[in-house]
Coordinates of N, CA and C in Angstrom, one line a residue:
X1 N 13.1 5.1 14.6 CA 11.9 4.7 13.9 C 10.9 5.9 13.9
X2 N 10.2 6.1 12.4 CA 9.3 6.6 12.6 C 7.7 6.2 13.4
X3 N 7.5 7.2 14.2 CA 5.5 7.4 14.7 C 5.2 8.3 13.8
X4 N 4.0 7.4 13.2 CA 3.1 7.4 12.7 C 1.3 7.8 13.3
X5 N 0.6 8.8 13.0 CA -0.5 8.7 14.0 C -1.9 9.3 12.5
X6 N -2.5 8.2 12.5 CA -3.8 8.5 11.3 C -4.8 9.1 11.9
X7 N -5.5 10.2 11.2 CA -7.0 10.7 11.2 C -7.8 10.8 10.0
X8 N -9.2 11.1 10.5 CA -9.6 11.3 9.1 C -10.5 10.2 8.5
X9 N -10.6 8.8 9.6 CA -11.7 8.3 8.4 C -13.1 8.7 9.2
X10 N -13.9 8.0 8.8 CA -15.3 7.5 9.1 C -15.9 6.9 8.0
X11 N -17.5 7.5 8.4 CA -18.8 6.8 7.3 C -18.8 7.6 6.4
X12 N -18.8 7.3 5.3 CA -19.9 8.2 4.1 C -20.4 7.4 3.5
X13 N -21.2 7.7 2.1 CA -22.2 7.5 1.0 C -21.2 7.0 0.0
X14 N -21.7 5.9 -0.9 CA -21.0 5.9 -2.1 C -21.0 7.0 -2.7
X15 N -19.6 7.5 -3.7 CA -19.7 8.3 -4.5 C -19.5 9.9 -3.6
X16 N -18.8 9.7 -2.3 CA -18.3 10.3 -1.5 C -17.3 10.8 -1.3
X17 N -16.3 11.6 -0.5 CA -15.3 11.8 -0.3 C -14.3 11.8 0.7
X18 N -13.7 11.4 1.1 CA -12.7 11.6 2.8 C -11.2 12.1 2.4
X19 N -10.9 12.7 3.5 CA -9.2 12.8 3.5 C -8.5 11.8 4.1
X20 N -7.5 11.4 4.9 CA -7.0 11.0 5.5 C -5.7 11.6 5.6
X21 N -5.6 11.7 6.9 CA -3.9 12.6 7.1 C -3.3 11.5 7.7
X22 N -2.1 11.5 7.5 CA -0.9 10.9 8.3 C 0.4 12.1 9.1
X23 N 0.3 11.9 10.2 CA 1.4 12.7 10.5 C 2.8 12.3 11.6
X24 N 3.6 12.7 10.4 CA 4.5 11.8 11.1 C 5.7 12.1 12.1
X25 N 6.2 11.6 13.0 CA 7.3 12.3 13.9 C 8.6 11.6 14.1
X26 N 9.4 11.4 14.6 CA 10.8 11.1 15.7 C 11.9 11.2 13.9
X27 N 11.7 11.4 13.2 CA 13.1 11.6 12.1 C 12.7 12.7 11.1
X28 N 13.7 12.9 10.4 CA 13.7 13.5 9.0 C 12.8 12.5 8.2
X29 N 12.1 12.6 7.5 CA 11.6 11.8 5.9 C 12.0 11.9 4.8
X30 N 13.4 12.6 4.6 CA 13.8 13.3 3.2 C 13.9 11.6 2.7
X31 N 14.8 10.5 3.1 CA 15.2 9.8 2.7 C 13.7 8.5 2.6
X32 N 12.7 8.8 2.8 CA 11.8 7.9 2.8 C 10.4 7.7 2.0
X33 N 10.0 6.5 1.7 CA 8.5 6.9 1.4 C 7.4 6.1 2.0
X34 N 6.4 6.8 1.7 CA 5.4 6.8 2.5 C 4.4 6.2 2.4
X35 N 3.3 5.2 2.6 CA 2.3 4.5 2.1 C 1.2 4.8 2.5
X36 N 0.1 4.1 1.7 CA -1.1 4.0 2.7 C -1.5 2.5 2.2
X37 N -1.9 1.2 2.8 CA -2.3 0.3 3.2 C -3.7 0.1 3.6
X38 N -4.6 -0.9 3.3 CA -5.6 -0.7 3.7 C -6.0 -2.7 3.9
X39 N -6.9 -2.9 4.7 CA -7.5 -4.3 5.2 C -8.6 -4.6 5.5
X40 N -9.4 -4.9 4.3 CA -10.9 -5.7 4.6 C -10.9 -7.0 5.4
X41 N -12.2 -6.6 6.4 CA -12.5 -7.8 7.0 C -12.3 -9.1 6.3
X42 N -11.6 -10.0 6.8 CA -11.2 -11.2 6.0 C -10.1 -11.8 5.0
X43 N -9.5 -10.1 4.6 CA -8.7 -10.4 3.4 C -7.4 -9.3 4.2
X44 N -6.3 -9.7 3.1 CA -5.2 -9.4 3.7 C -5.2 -8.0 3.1
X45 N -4.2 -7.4 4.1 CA -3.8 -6.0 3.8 C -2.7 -5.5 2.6
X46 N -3.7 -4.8 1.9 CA -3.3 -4.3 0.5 C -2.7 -3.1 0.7
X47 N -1.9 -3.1 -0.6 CA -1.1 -1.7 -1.2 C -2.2 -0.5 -1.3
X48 N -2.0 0.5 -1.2 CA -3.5 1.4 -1.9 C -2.4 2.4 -2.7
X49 N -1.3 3.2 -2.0 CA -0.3 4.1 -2.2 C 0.7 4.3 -2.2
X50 N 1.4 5.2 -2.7 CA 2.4 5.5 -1.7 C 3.3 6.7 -2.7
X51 N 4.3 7.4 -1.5 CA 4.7 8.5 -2.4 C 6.2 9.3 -2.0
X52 N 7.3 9.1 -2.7 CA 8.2 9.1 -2.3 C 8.7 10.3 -1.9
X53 N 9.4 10.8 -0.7 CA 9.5 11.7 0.3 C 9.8 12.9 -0.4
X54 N 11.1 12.6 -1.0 CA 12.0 13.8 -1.9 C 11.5 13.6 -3.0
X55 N 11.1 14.4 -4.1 CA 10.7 14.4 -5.3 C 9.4 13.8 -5.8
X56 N 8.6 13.9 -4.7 CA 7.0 13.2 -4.4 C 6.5 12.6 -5.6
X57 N 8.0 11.3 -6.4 CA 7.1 10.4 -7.0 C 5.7 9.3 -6.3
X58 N 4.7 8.9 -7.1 CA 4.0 8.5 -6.6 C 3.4 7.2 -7.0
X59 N 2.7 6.3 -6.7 CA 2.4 4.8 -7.5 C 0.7 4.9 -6.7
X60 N 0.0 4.0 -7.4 CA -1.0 3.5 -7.1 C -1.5 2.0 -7.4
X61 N -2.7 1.7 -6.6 CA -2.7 0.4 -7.1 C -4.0 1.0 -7.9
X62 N -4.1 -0.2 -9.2 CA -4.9 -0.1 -10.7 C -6.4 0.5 -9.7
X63 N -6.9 -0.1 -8.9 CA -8.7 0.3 -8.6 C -8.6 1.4 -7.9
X64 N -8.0 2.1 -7.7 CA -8.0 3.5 -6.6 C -7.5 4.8 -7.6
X65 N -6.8 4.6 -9.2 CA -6.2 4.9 -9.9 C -7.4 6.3 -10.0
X66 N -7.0 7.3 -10.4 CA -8.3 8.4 -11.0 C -9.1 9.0 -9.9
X67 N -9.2 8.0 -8.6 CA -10.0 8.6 -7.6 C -9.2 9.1 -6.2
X68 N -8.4 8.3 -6.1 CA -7.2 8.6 -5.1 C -6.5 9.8 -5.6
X69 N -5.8 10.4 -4.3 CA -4.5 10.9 -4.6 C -3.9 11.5 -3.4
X70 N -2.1 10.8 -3.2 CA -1.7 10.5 -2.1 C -0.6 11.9 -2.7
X71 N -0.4 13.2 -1.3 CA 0.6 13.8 -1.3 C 0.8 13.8 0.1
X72 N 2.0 15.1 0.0 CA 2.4 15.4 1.6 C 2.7 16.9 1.5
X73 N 2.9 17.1 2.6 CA 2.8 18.8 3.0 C 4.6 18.8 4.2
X74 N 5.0 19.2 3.7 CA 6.7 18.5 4.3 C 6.6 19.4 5.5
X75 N 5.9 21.1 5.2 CA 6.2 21.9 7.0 C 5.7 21.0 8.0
X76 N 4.6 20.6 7.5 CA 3.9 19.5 8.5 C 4.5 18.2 8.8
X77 N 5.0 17.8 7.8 CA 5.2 16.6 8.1 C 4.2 15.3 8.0
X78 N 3.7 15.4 7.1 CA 2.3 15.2 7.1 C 1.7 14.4 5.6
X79 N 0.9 13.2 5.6 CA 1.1 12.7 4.4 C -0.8 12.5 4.2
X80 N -1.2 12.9 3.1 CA -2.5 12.8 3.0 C -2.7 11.8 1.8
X81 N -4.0 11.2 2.0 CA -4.4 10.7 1.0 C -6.2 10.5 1.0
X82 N -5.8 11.5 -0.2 CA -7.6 12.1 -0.8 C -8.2 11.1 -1.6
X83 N -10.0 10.7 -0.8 CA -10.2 9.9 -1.5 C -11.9 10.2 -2.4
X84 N -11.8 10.1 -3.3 CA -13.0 10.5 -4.2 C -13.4 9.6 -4.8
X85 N -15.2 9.8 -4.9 CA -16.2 8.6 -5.7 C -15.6 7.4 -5.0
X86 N -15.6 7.1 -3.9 CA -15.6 6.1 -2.8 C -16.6 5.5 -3.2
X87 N -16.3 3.9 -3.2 CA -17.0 2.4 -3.3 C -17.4 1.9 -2.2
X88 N -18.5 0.9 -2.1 CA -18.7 0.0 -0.9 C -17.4 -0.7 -0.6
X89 N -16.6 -1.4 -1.7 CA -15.8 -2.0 -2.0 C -14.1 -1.5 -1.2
X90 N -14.5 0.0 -1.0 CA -13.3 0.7 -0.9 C -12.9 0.3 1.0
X91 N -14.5 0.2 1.5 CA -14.3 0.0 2.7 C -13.3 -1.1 3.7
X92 N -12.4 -0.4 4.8 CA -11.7 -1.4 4.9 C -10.9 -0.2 6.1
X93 N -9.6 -0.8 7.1 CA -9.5 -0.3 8.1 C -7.9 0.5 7.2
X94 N -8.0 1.6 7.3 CA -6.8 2.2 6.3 C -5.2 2.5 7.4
X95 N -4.2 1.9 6.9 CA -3.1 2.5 7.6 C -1.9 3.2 6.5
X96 N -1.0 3.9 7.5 CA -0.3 4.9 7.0 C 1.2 4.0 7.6
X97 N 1.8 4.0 6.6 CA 3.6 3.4 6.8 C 4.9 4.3 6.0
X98 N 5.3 3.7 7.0 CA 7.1 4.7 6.0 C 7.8 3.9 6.1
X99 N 8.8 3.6 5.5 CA 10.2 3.0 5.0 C 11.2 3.5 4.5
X100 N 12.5 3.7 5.3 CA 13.5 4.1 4.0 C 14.2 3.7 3.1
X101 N 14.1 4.4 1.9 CA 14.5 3.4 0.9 C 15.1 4.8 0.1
X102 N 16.3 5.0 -0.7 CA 17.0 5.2 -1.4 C 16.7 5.9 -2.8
X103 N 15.9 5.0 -3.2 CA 15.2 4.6 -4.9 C 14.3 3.9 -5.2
X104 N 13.7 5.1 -5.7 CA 12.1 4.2 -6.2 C 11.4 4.3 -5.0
X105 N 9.9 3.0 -5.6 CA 9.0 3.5 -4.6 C 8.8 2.0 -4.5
X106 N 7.8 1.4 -3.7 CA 7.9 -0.2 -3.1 C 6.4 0.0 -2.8
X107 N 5.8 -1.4 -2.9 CA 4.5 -1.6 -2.6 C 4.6 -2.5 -1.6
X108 N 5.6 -3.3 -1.6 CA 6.1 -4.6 -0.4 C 5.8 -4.1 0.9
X109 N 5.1 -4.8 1.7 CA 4.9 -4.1 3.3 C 6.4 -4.4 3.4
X110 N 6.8 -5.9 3.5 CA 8.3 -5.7 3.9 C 9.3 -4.6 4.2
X111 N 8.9 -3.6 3.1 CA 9.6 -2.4 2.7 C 9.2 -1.3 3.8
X112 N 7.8 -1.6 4.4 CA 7.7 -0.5 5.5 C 8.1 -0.6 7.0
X113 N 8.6 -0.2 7.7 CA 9.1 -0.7 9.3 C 8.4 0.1 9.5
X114 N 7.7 1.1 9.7 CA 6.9 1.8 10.5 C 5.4 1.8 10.2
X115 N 4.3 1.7 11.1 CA 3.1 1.5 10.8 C 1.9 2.5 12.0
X116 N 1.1 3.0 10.8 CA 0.1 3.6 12.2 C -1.0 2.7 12.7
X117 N -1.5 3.2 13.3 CA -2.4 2.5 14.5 C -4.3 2.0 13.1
X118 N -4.1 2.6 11.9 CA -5.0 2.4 11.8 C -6.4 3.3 11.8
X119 N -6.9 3.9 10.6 CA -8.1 4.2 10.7 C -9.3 3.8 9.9
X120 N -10.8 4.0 10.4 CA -11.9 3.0 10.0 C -12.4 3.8 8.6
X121 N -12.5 3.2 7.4 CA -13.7 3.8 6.4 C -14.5 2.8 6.4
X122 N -15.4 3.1 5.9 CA -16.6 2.7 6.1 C -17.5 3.1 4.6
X123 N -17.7 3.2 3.8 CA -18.4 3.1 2.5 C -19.8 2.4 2.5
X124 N -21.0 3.4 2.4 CA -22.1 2.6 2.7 C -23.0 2.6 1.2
X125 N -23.7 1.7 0.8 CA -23.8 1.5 -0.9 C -25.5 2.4 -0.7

């Protein structure tokens, strides 16, 4: 299994920016892709990204579309996801997952067996 370990959130301003890194350890990634997940107080944990290991196709969900953008940096091992013009809305505890999968890209958590610990954004209006 992949470990997974997130950094990179905190507070900002609407109309803001953050990174978030994922970096990841114990296998190869060639055969996998990578997500980022995210969970507002109260509501279940959403799709935000995700970006497939080899050939870094990528998906998004429709409200993050234009301001997001999820890559990876392979010497590292390492999967980011850049976030711009941040919403109150956007706020929510963000995680980083992998899955291997073959073909294509998956939004299904099902699809991820590995998950990180979780980090906090915070979007203040």
């Amino acid at each position: 299994q992949v470990q997974l370990a997130e950094s990179g959130g905190g507070l900002v301003q609407a109309g803001g920016s953050l990174r978030l890194s994922c970096a990841a350890s114990g296998r190869a990634l060639t055969s996998y892709i990578m997500g980022w997940f995210r969970q507002a107080p109260g509501k279940e944990r959403e799709f935000v990204a995700a970006i497939k290991w080899r050939g870094g196709s990528t998906d998004y969900v429709d409200s993050v579309k234009g301001r997001f953008t999820i890559s990876r940096d392979n010497a590292k091992n390492t999967v980011y996801l850049q976030m711009s013009s941040l919403k109150p809305d956007d706020t929510a505890v963000y995680y980083c997952a992998a899955g291997q999968r073959l073909y294509g890209i998956s939004r299904r958590r099902a699809d991820f067996e590995s998950w990180g610990q979780g980090t906090q954004v915070t979007v203040s209006s």
